[in-house]
XYZ file of C-alpha atoms in Angstrom:
678
model
C 13.561 15.616 31.479
C 11.719 12.724 33.167
C 9.206 15.108 34.985
C 6.503 15.233 31.896
C 6.503 11.451 31.862
C 3.618 9.249 33.201
C 4.910 6.446 35.392
C 4.834 3.885 32.559
C 6.568 6.273 30.338
C 9.557 6.820 33.147
C 9.996 2.904 33.707
C 10.489 2.426 29.728
C 12.751 5.426 29.610
C 15.010 4.734 32.307
C 15.568 1.123 31.490
C 19.274 0.705 30.489
C 20.226 -2.756 30.106
C 18.430 -5.890 28.271
C 15.933 -6.431 25.775
C 12.723 -4.027 26.323
C 9.339 -3.856 24.307
C 7.822 -0.735 24.807
C 4.232 -1.642 23.811
C 3.022 1.884 22.664
C -0.603 2.497 21.940
C -1.973 5.011 19.756
C -1.685 8.520 20.949
C 0.575 7.252 23.948
C 3.444 9.300 23.428
C 5.896 6.841 22.376
C 8.087 9.200 20.397
C 8.326 11.324 23.782
C 9.215 8.030 25.398
C 12.142 6.828 23.063
C 13.627 10.222 22.707
C 13.763 10.638 26.220
C 15.334 7.159 26.701
C 17.930 8.571 24.095
C 18.553 11.710 26.185
C 18.730 9.827 29.533
C 21.250 7.233 28.290
C 23.556 10.125 27.191
C 23.022 12.051 30.334
C 24.455 9.066 32.370
C 27.569 9.404 30.674
C 27.111 6.379 28.142
C 29.260 7.325 25.007
C 26.582 8.547 22.392
C 28.699 6.672 19.603
C 27.534 3.776 21.271
C 24.013 4.078 20.685
C 22.214 3.633 17.393
C 18.546 4.445 17.094
C 16.849 2.978 13.654
C 13.638 4.526 12.082
C 11.493 3.906 9.127
C 11.588 7.442 7.494
C 13.901 10.451 7.628
C 11.374 12.467 8.648
C 10.845 10.375 11.917
C 14.634 10.425 12.298
C 14.614 14.180 12.133
C 11.872 14.714 14.690
C 13.620 12.379 17.132
C 17.053 14.080 16.918
C 15.514 17.454 17.367
C 13.421 16.372 20.374
C 16.180 14.344 21.922
C 18.779 17.257 21.545
C 16.189 19.898 23.118
C 16.780 17.814 26.342
C 20.326 17.783 26.552
C 22.369 20.809 26.978
C 25.584 19.810 24.750
C 26.404 16.889 22.522
C 29.788 16.823 21.395
C 29.457 13.402 19.642
C 25.722 12.756 18.260
C 24.507 9.286 18.465
C 23.616 7.710 15.127
C 20.089 8.309 14.723
C 18.872 7.192 11.043
C 16.563 4.765 8.927
C 17.618 1.257 8.324
C 18.610 2.093 4.989
C 20.951 5.120 5.845
C 22.550 2.436 8.292
C 23.166 0.057 5.483
C 24.523 2.542 3.192
C 27.226 3.555 6.099
C 27.872 -0.052 6.895
C 28.572 -0.973 3.021
C 30.856 1.823 2.441
C 33.204 0.340 5.073
C 32.845 -3.259 4.310
C 31.463 -3.971 0.927
C 34.809 -5.131 -0.316
C 34.062 -8.412 1.536
C 31.847 -8.962 -1.110
C 34.361 -8.447 -3.934
C 32.620 -4.856 -4.736
C 34.091 -1.496 -4.636
C 33.055 1.372 -1.934
C 32.461 3.819 -4.723
C 29.122 1.922 -5.560
C 26.364 4.181 -6.797
C 22.771 3.673 -5.492
C 19.899 3.477 -7.858
C 16.471 4.482 -7.086
C 12.994 2.593 -8.381
C 12.884 4.584 -11.714
C 16.505 3.696 -12.526
C 15.618 0.100 -11.445
C 12.704 -0.034 -13.807
C 14.746 1.409 -16.292
C 17.480 -1.559 -16.237
C 14.550 -4.063 -15.795
C 12.947 -2.644 -19.267
C 16.438 -3.113 -20.801
C 16.416 -6.608 -19.577
C 12.942 -7.660 -20.432
C 10.706 -5.761 -22.770
C 7.589 -7.730 -22.620
C 6.848 -8.422 -18.934
C 5.176 -5.535 -17.005
C 8.249 -3.663 -15.229
C 6.509 -2.524 -12.363
C 5.554 -6.167 -11.642
C 9.179 -7.326 -12.056
C 10.316 -4.368 -9.631
C 7.805 -5.377 -7.078
C 8.627 -9.064 -7.167
C 12.195 -8.668 -7.007
C 12.232 -6.325 -3.923
C 9.828 -8.900 -2.352
C 12.386 -11.643 -2.868
C 15.513 -9.717 -1.613
C 13.328 -8.673 1.567
C 12.820 -12.541 1.932
C 16.610 -13.146 1.347
C 15.664 -15.398 -1.576
C 18.503 -15.529 -4.114
C 17.760 -15.833 -7.934
C 18.615 -19.557 -7.702
C 16.009 -20.217 -4.791
C 13.374 -18.159 -7.016
C 13.895 -20.577 -9.878
C 13.865 -23.585 -7.503
C 10.097 -22.531 -6.253
C 8.669 -21.110 -9.511
C 5.987 -23.144 -10.857
C 4.321 -20.902 -13.729
C 5.757 -19.249 -16.688
C 5.460 -15.722 -15.006
C 7.491 -16.518 -12.084
C 9.892 -18.566 -14.017
C 10.453 -15.424 -16.364
C 10.797 -13.397 -13.057
C 13.336 -15.529 -11.598
C 15.419 -15.162 -15.089
C 15.168 -11.245 -15.239
C 16.256 -11.457 -11.478
C 19.373 -13.362 -12.168
C 20.210 -10.965 -15.202
C 19.246 -8.022 -13.246
C 21.675 -8.929 -10.208
C 24.528 -9.641 -12.854
C 23.962 -6.163 -14.169
C 24.065 -4.460 -10.867
C 27.432 -6.385 -10.127
C 29.064 -5.344 -13.173
C 28.447 -2.004 -13.089
C 28.772 -1.469 -9.599
C 25.525 -0.300 -8.698
C 23.069 -1.231 -5.490
C 19.600 -0.599 -5.112
C 17.607 0.289 -1.970
C 17.008 -3.292 -1.134
C 20.691 -4.270 -1.129
C 21.595 -1.685 1.357
C 19.906 -4.220 3.920
C 20.235 -7.315 1.898
C 24.139 -7.122 1.508
C 24.634 -5.628 5.129
C 23.157 -8.724 6.513
C 25.117 -10.993 4.085
C 28.320 -9.540 5.262
C 27.475 -9.611 9.050
C 25.969 -13.225 8.550
C 29.283 -14.620 6.521
C 31.875 -12.692 8.740
C 31.561 -13.242 12.491
C 34.157 -10.856 13.283
C 32.664 -8.130 11.428
C 29.380 -8.960 13.179
C 31.204 -8.956 16.751
C 32.985 -5.468 15.835
C 29.630 -3.765 14.865
C 27.717 -5.204 17.744
C 30.325 -3.888 20.231
C 30.396 -0.785 18.586
C 26.519 -0.353 18.966
C 25.998 -1.518 22.598
C 22.519 0.260 22.802
C 20.109 -0.194 19.974
C 16.621 1.279 19.702
C 14.164 0.653 16.915
C 10.940 2.663 15.961
C 7.644 1.255 14.612
C 8.978 -2.237 15.198
C 5.570 -3.689 14.060
C 6.520 -2.767 10.517
C 9.718 -4.696 10.264
C 9.984 -7.360 7.830
C 12.026 -10.775 7.830
C 15.383 -8.942 6.748
C 15.243 -6.239 9.398
C 14.575 -8.753 11.994
C 17.534 -10.790 11.194
C 19.608 -7.713 10.797
C 18.866 -6.860 14.139
C 19.690 -10.097 15.462
C 23.370 -9.784 13.985
C 23.544 -6.451 15.447
C 22.993 -7.983 18.847
C 25.674 -10.619 18.421
C 27.598 -9.392 21.691
C 24.544 -7.958 23.921
C 21.054 -8.072 24.073
C 20.589 -4.113 24.726
C 17.826 -3.809 22.272
C 14.934 -1.546 22.722
C 11.963 -1.781 20.450
C 8.885 0.493 20.302
C 5.662 -0.455 18.519
C 2.009 -1.147 18.458
C 0.819 -4.894 17.434
C -2.553 -3.214 17.145
C -1.306 -1.160 14.400
C 0.672 -3.628 12.146
C -1.360 -2.751 9.039
C 1.660 -3.251 6.270
C 1.347 -7.060 6.056
C 0.981 -6.912 1.964
C 4.321 -4.971 2.084
C 6.189 -7.458 4.012
C 5.820 -6.535 7.436
C 5.803 -9.305 9.871
C 3.664 -9.067 12.869
C 5.405 -11.956 14.633
C 8.338 -9.943 15.192
C 6.547 -7.811 17.680
C 4.010 -10.502 19.171
C 7.278 -12.993 19.400
C 9.762 -10.310 20.844
C 9.791 -11.446 24.355
C 10.332 -15.344 23.569
C 12.953 -14.116 20.771
C 15.357 -11.985 22.962
C 15.981 -13.729 26.185
C 15.033 -12.068 29.482
C 12.797 -9.314 27.628
C 10.463 -6.906 29.516
C 7.531 -5.508 28.186
C 5.975 -2.138 29.150
C 2.815 -1.079 28.125
C 1.744 2.629 27.429
C -1.871 2.760 27.719
C -2.728 6.395 28.657
C -3.899 7.915 25.764
C -3.445 11.818 24.988
C -5.191 12.059 21.985
C -8.790 10.802 21.841
C -11.771 11.075 24.021
C -12.980 8.146 26.396
C -16.036 7.574 24.065
C -13.608 7.275 21.004
C -11.358 4.744 22.817
C -14.123 2.609 24.133
C -15.239 1.653 20.476
C -11.510 1.243 19.528
C -10.722 -0.705 22.321
C -14.055 -3.039 21.714
C -13.287 -3.653 18.060
C -9.389 -4.634 18.473
C -10.371 -7.358 21.295
C -11.705 -9.399 18.730
C -8.510 -10.106 17.343
C -6.388 -13.239 18.652
C -2.927 -12.516 17.373
C -2.280 -9.397 19.698
C -0.659 -8.808 22.992
C -3.259 -7.094 24.779
C -3.588 -3.620 25.936
C -6.219 -1.074 26.741
C -6.098 2.542 25.797
C -7.296 5.040 28.598
C -7.889 8.475 27.732
C -6.599 11.457 29.724
C -9.075 13.784 27.991
C -12.542 12.818 29.695
C -15.374 11.377 28.165
C -16.341 13.330 24.996
C -19.114 13.355 22.397
C -20.965 9.994 21.146
C -19.304 8.266 18.245
C -21.928 9.078 15.422
C -23.279 6.705 12.965
C -24.700 7.488 9.467
C -26.880 4.742 7.705
C -27.626 6.045 4.428
C -29.278 4.625 1.269
C -26.481 5.013 -1.165
C -22.953 6.837 -1.458
C -24.727 10.204 -2.620
C -26.851 10.232 0.463
C -23.724 9.523 2.498
C -21.789 12.247 0.831
C -24.503 14.701 1.315
C -24.846 14.077 4.907
C -20.892 14.147 5.642
C -20.943 17.390 3.251
C -23.605 19.136 5.328
C -21.742 17.968 8.757
C -18.481 19.484 7.428
C -20.063 22.774 6.125
C -21.361 23.340 9.926
C -17.969 22.475 11.307
C -16.311 25.318 8.938
C -19.325 27.727 9.475
C -18.631 27.297 13.490
C -14.851 28.353 13.045
C -13.349 24.847 12.968
C -9.845 24.786 10.679
C -10.557 22.448 7.584
C -7.327 21.069 8.226
C -8.706 19.515 11.398
C -11.102 17.501 9.492
C -10.577 13.972 7.522
C -12.527 11.343 5.744
C -11.008 8.084 5.562
C -11.797 5.017 3.809
C -10.506 1.360 3.135
C -10.639 1.372 -0.720
C -9.610 4.526 -2.684
C -12.356 4.143 -5.126
C -14.695 5.444 -2.791
C -13.274 9.072 -3.014
C -15.187 9.466 -6.483
C -18.596 10.265 -4.840
C -16.798 12.227 -2.122
C -14.981 14.481 -4.528
C -17.869 15.078 -6.458
C -19.990 15.970 -3.491
C -17.645 18.229 -2.061
C -17.137 19.867 -5.712
C -20.847 20.541 -5.718
C -21.052 21.848 -2.058
C -17.978 24.167 -2.896
C -16.060 22.439 0.158
C -12.125 22.636 -0.722
C -10.342 19.186 -0.242
C -7.209 17.685 -0.732
C -6.172 13.882 -1.394
C -3.739 12.938 0.990
C -1.262 10.412 -0.556
C -3.467 9.480 -3.374
C -4.693 10.822 -7.009
C -7.958 12.396 -7.506
C -10.370 9.753 -9.175
C -10.427 11.121 -12.715
C -6.566 11.546 -12.630
C -5.948 7.792 -12.078
C -3.917 6.238 -14.861
C -6.529 3.490 -15.238
C -9.511 6.093 -15.347
C -7.871 8.236 -17.895
C -6.987 5.116 -19.907
C -11.040 4.074 -19.915
C -11.861 7.747 -20.886
C -9.459 7.578 -23.628
C -10.891 4.766 -24.850
C -14.428 5.912 -24.717
C -13.677 9.256 -26.473
C -12.121 7.154 -29.147
C -15.218 5.108 -29.664
C -17.480 8.293 -29.917
C -15.131 10.387 -31.665
C -12.890 8.645 -34.104
C -10.837 11.792 -34.889
C -9.294 11.891 -31.354
C -5.958 11.502 -32.195
C -4.578 12.457 -28.656
C -6.738 9.694 -27.003
C -5.928 7.128 -29.620
C -2.307 7.347 -28.988
C -2.905 6.869 -25.040
C -4.675 3.475 -25.710
C -3.250 2.093 -28.887
C -0.995 -0.066 -27.016
C -3.085 -0.560 -23.606
C -3.399 -3.512 -23.096
C 0.112 -4.229 -24.876
C -0.297 -5.168 -28.457
C 2.944 -4.587 -29.602
C 2.442 -1.074 -31.066
C 5.575 0.886 -29.799
C 6.324 4.848 -30.188
C 8.059 4.405 -33.307
C 4.839 2.777 -35.096
C 2.696 5.514 -33.568
C 5.293 8.350 -34.944
C 5.068 6.771 -38.455
C 1.251 6.605 -38.390
C 0.824 10.388 -37.235
C 3.154 11.498 -40.186
C 1.476 9.668 -42.790
C -1.914 10.982 -41.450
C -0.546 14.511 -41.580
C 0.861 14.182 -44.890
C -2.930 12.661 -45.970
C -4.784 15.209 -43.897
C -6.396 12.564 -42.076
C -6.983 11.152 -38.355
C -4.933 8.210 -37.615
C -8.121 6.291 -36.915
C -9.347 6.902 -40.544
C -5.988 6.282 -41.932
C -5.878 2.786 -40.319
C -9.622 2.232 -41.353
C -9.008 3.354 -44.782
C -5.744 1.711 -46.134
C -5.790 -1.954 -46.726
C -3.411 -4.451 -45.206
C -0.671 -4.185 -47.877
C -0.772 -0.299 -47.862
C -0.452 -0.141 -43.948
C 2.396 -2.610 -43.843
C 4.450 -0.554 -46.020
C 5.234 1.883 -43.190
C 4.497 -0.216 -40.016
C 5.361 -3.797 -40.909
C 3.154 -6.764 -41.778
C 2.439 -7.805 -38.165
C 1.488 -4.244 -36.834
C -0.581 -3.520 -39.849
C -2.528 -6.911 -38.784
C -2.677 -5.824 -34.939
C -3.953 -2.483 -36.095
C -6.526 -3.889 -38.052
C -7.859 -6.094 -35.482
C -7.919 -3.236 -32.946
C -9.866 -1.117 -35.325
C -12.598 -3.892 -36.066
C -13.005 -4.294 -32.326
C -13.690 -0.431 -31.901
C -15.985 -0.511 -34.763
C -17.894 -3.558 -33.477
C -18.374 -1.716 -30.122
C -19.653 1.320 -32.021
C -22.309 -0.945 -33.503
C -23.329 -2.388 -29.941
C -23.522 1.073 -28.494
C -26.158 2.020 -30.831
C -28.236 -0.776 -30.196
C -27.765 -1.534 -26.249
C -25.906 0.695 -23.885
C -25.678 -1.983 -21.193
C -24.468 -4.529 -23.471
C -21.799 -2.152 -24.585
C -20.456 -1.743 -21.014
C -19.733 -5.552 -20.683
C -18.486 -6.344 -23.847
C -15.877 -3.795 -24.084
C -13.930 -5.388 -21.013
C -14.519 -8.565 -22.694
C -13.180 -7.460 -25.966
C -10.012 -5.775 -24.559
C -9.296 -7.507 -21.353
C -9.328 -4.266 -19.798
C -9.508 -5.397 -16.275
C -7.003 -8.287 -16.495
C -4.520 -5.755 -18.110
C -4.350 -4.206 -14.762
C -4.945 -7.482 -12.570
C -1.212 -8.440 -12.769
C 0.189 -5.002 -11.830
C 1.004 -3.407 -8.567
C -1.980 -2.263 -6.447
C -3.950 -4.088 -8.902
C -7.041 -4.564 -6.175
C -7.166 -0.639 -5.964
C -7.008 -0.284 -9.717
C -10.004 -2.735 -10.253
C -11.748 -1.411 -7.614
C -11.355 2.301 -9.619
C -12.445 0.420 -12.905
C -15.426 -1.008 -11.279
C -16.549 2.133 -9.675
C -16.360 3.777 -13.071
C -18.455 1.402 -14.882
C -21.031 1.398 -12.169
C -21.265 4.983 -12.261
C -21.607 4.746 -16.039
C -24.233 2.300 -15.697
C -26.050 4.463 -13.256
C -25.910 7.674 -15.359
C -27.201 5.736 -18.702
C -30.136 4.365 -16.555
C -31.083 7.573 -14.952
C -30.686 9.770 -18.048
C -32.171 7.276 -20.838
C -32.254 10.043 -23.374
C -28.451 10.515 -23.067
C -25.318 8.481 -24.508
C -21.743 7.923 -23.705
C -20.814 11.011 -25.151
C -23.039 12.880 -22.953
C -21.456 10.955 -20.172
C -17.891 12.009 -21.123
C -18.964 15.675 -21.443
C -20.591 15.502 -17.999
C -17.606 14.287 -16.192
C -14.850 16.639 -18.155
C -17.253 19.600 -16.652
C -16.734 18.058 -13.282
C -16.074 21.497 -11.539
C -12.437 21.607 -10.336
C -11.439 23.383 -7.043
C -9.619 26.565 -8.502
C -11.852 29.025 -7.457
C -12.327 27.392 -3.917
C -10.376 29.365 -1.438
C -9.050 28.579 2.201
C -8.021 25.512 3.955
C -8.547 22.066 2.693
C -10.535 18.813 4.424
C -8.311 15.771 4.007
C -9.345 12.811 2.225
C -7.248 9.576 2.270
C -7.083 5.939 2.410
C -6.608 4.542 6.108
C -3.283 3.446 5.323
C -2.218 7.047 4.317
C -3.753 8.344 7.759
C -1.158 6.082 9.846
C 0.637 8.460 12.134
C -1.566 11.462 11.586
C -4.706 12.953 13.661
C -7.470 15.169 13.408
C -10.136 16.809 15.611
C -13.015 15.291 13.342
C -12.872 12.095 11.738
C -15.368 10.332 9.107
C -14.923 6.814 8.243
C -17.108 6.064 5.105
C -17.700 2.682 3.388
C -18.325 0.747 6.616
C -19.844 -2.528 4.670
C -18.833 -5.967 4.234
C -16.620 -6.165 1.108
C -15.426 -2.823 1.613
C -14.321 -2.304 5.201
C -13.274 -5.168 6.057
C -12.234 -6.435 2.654
C -13.485 -10.208 2.369
C -12.487 -13.050 0.217
C -9.218 -14.673 -1.038
C -6.059 -12.659 0.103
C -7.755 -10.718 2.601
C -6.627 -11.114 6.356
C -9.615 -10.177 8.730
C -6.995 -9.514 11.757
C -5.233 -7.072 9.878
C -8.740 -5.357 8.370
C -9.315 -4.852 12.178
C -6.261 -3.376 12.971
C -6.768 -0.958 10.111
C -10.178 -0.190 11.994
C -8.361 0.359 15.166
C -5.898 3.006 13.428
C -9.030 4.560 11.629
C -10.755 5.191 15.042
C -8.023 6.383 16.881
C -6.916 9.024 14.610
C -9.648 11.060 15.793
C -9.278 13.615 18.914
C -12.954 15.125 19.709
C -15.342 13.368 17.544
C -15.789 10.126 15.334
C -18.261 9.694 12.734
C -18.677 6.065 10.984
C -20.852 5.638 7.933
C -22.541 2.910 6.126
C -24.672 2.544 3.158
C -27.349 0.212 1.832
C -26.438 0.076 -1.511
C -23.224 1.240 -3.613
C -21.166 0.090 -6.605
C -19.503 -3.369 -5.849
C -17.726 -5.029 -8.776
C -19.235 -2.618 -11.141
C -22.957 -2.880 -10.337
C -25.064 -1.175 -7.737
C -25.419 -4.153 -4.886
C -27.309 -4.252 -1.751
C -24.639 -4.313 1.005
C -24.481 -5.713 4.497
C -23.287 -3.558 7.447
C -19.674 -4.095 8.532
C -19.348 -6.312 11.240
C -16.987 -3.980 12.807
C -20.050 -1.615 13.681
C -21.130 -4.215 15.824
C -17.768 -5.741 17.135
C -17.031 -2.423 18.284
C -20.264 -1.940 20.331
C -21.749 0.924 17.918
C -24.811 -0.969 16.682
C -26.466 -4.233 18.079
C -26.098 -7.336 16.155
C -22.809 -9.436 15.739
C -21.075 -11.838 13.293
C -19.391 -14.939 14.501
C -15.846 -14.474 15.248
C -13.462 -16.686 13.216
C -9.864 -17.152 13.157
C -8.801 -15.682 9.779
C -6.906 -17.408 7.121
C -3.383 -15.563 6.873
C -2.454 -17.804 3.989
C -3.069 -17.658 0.209
C -1.938 -18.594 -2.936
C 1.944 -17.555 -3.806
C 2.598 -16.828 -0.055
C 6.048 -17.568 0.892
C 6.112 -19.870 3.941
C 8.888 -21.650 6.008
C 9.005 -24.942 7.826
C 11.321 -25.934 10.309
C 12.392 -29.251 8.464
C 11.525 -28.622 4.658
C 12.667 -24.840 4.519
C 11.396 -22.247 2.485
C 8.386 -23.073 0.121
C 5.651 -21.160 -2.158
C 1.912 -21.817 -1.530
C 0.252 -23.295 -4.436
C -3.191 -23.847 -3.026
C -5.155 -23.309 0.223
C -7.752 -25.797 1.356
C -10.140 -25.610 4.496
C -9.999 -28.699 6.680
C -11.809 -28.741 9.648
C -10.814 -25.868 11.755
C -7.428 -25.749 9.945
C -6.059 -25.015 6.425
C -4.263 -27.676 4.436
C -1.722 -25.839 2.450
C -0.279 -27.572 -1.054
C 3.594 -26.041 -0.876
C 6.321 -26.280 -3.287
C 9.571 -26.893 -1.389
C 12.182 -26.266 -3.939
C 10.641 -28.475 -6.666
C 8.817 -30.812 -3.938
C 5.228 -30.413 -3.575
C 3.805 -31.490 -0.157
C 0.344 -31.037 1.460
C 1.010 -29.145 5.162
C -1.156 -28.245 7.630
C -1.116 -24.259 7.956
C -0.230 -24.446 11.933
C 3.007 -26.396 11.026
C 4.435 -23.368 8.991
C 4.995 -19.929 9.236
C 4.424 -17.144 6.752
C 7.236 -14.902 6.096
């Protein structure tokens, strides 16, 4: 089973006792190495029941299990190979009684969680509540701790809802996905005998994708190593791209200092990409300071030069890529071996339209087509009502977006009355006076609906006089972007809205005789792909591409502001790691694309080429390398004396950052180098 491994893989696979970090570069055969190690341990006579392998997805667990079993003739007692959450479930079935709870608990999914939260709080956006409570649980913050660190109204309310939500779960014997890990850790932390017993049971622990572990998973692993330090983790610090989701890159960076006697084995032979592709990927990632350091070497030869497209705008960019793709398809390349990657999902609009025109079949991987995204459908519904007041379907979609207290019951009453009087709902609200309207929707709702109608009519008048002023006034009138600002994936949603506004502006400027209605007709006629046959080219965000590989990869949007994202909340080192991930998806040919102008924050803007193009050695010229700020407002941080706190403000002081932090009600100014972001 060891004969097909290279020297580094062999050393890693045959390591038995003590902590081991397998630093596995992209395409370096990490799965093969870790599964061979699993099979090797069993082949030595080590009890399979004493081996625990943890993954992040069921798919990864299944693949590892199949590969390992293929290497061994017969396994009577298979080792436990599962996700972190599956391990938590199995553990709690045996030990949850220690928390005074019954082991016939029911696991709720994210939809169930949202329904419970909606029941507790009908006003606050449910997705925000769900995301924040999940974040708190993974940071091991109880409702009491959250209450102490909550400064504004929203977080004080979330803390209150969190407390009620926890009470509801306990009362009804429910656990959510985060509890599977949190309650497991709580038991191991409070009951040392159980921690010792569990650690003695699982004498050999392996963890896949260690760079994606968060604070809670790290603490859990420490408890599982209570009586031994036989922990083998495999991962790549250069592919740590989920900081926004709670992953803590410090876990892999500090592995050697956290687990005494740890050894690190680097897998640097790459079996996926050609030398030319790896040359630029290595050059880019070397600009990061927070990394352990390695250099990928290709086993596949030199290959083609990396291509660079410098286009005028997104239409020119799409045309060049579509022409390239057509040539590849006509030469017999399988469409499934071609991928187009972008950092910002909004960039898919121009690509989708260009590929539809070129009759190239495509699929969006892990995403939704531009005009099918909720925020875009909401915008279109608003514009349809403004141009056609008889459109009841569109009016129903937007009558309570942003929220204005008009619930389904009120809408039903309006519809029934409109049918009785043979009018559209819009005309009904418009023609009835306040008192008549209040008879069946109530006084408060009647006033709200009248204000809403007045806003629509004002916008209709503005549209007659100035189409450009209309776009600005529309967003001001309904606080449309602000509505999405406080929702999960808000930056993506805002970028999509800005892309739509920008496209509308361009359409009206280039077609001065056309109006908003013509624009709506134009986008509704965008040809779909029903008639296009054959395989599909993949379009996706770089995040969605992690773990995938393609013969031909195009990366679009290589401009400052798009890739890397810059500004408050962005982490330049994580952006670079995303660049490294994007480059290393390509096996045979990599094409990078930059434009001089595209829609930026809703307006066509002249853009600067991405610093990643020069940092990777593709073009000349270089940006100065600065230490990125990994801290932003609302980050949770830890100080060795003051404990956990929430960042209230960030200020640059010389080469360092001064953070204003709320530690359980006490505010302090602390230099960033003295705290750790968790």
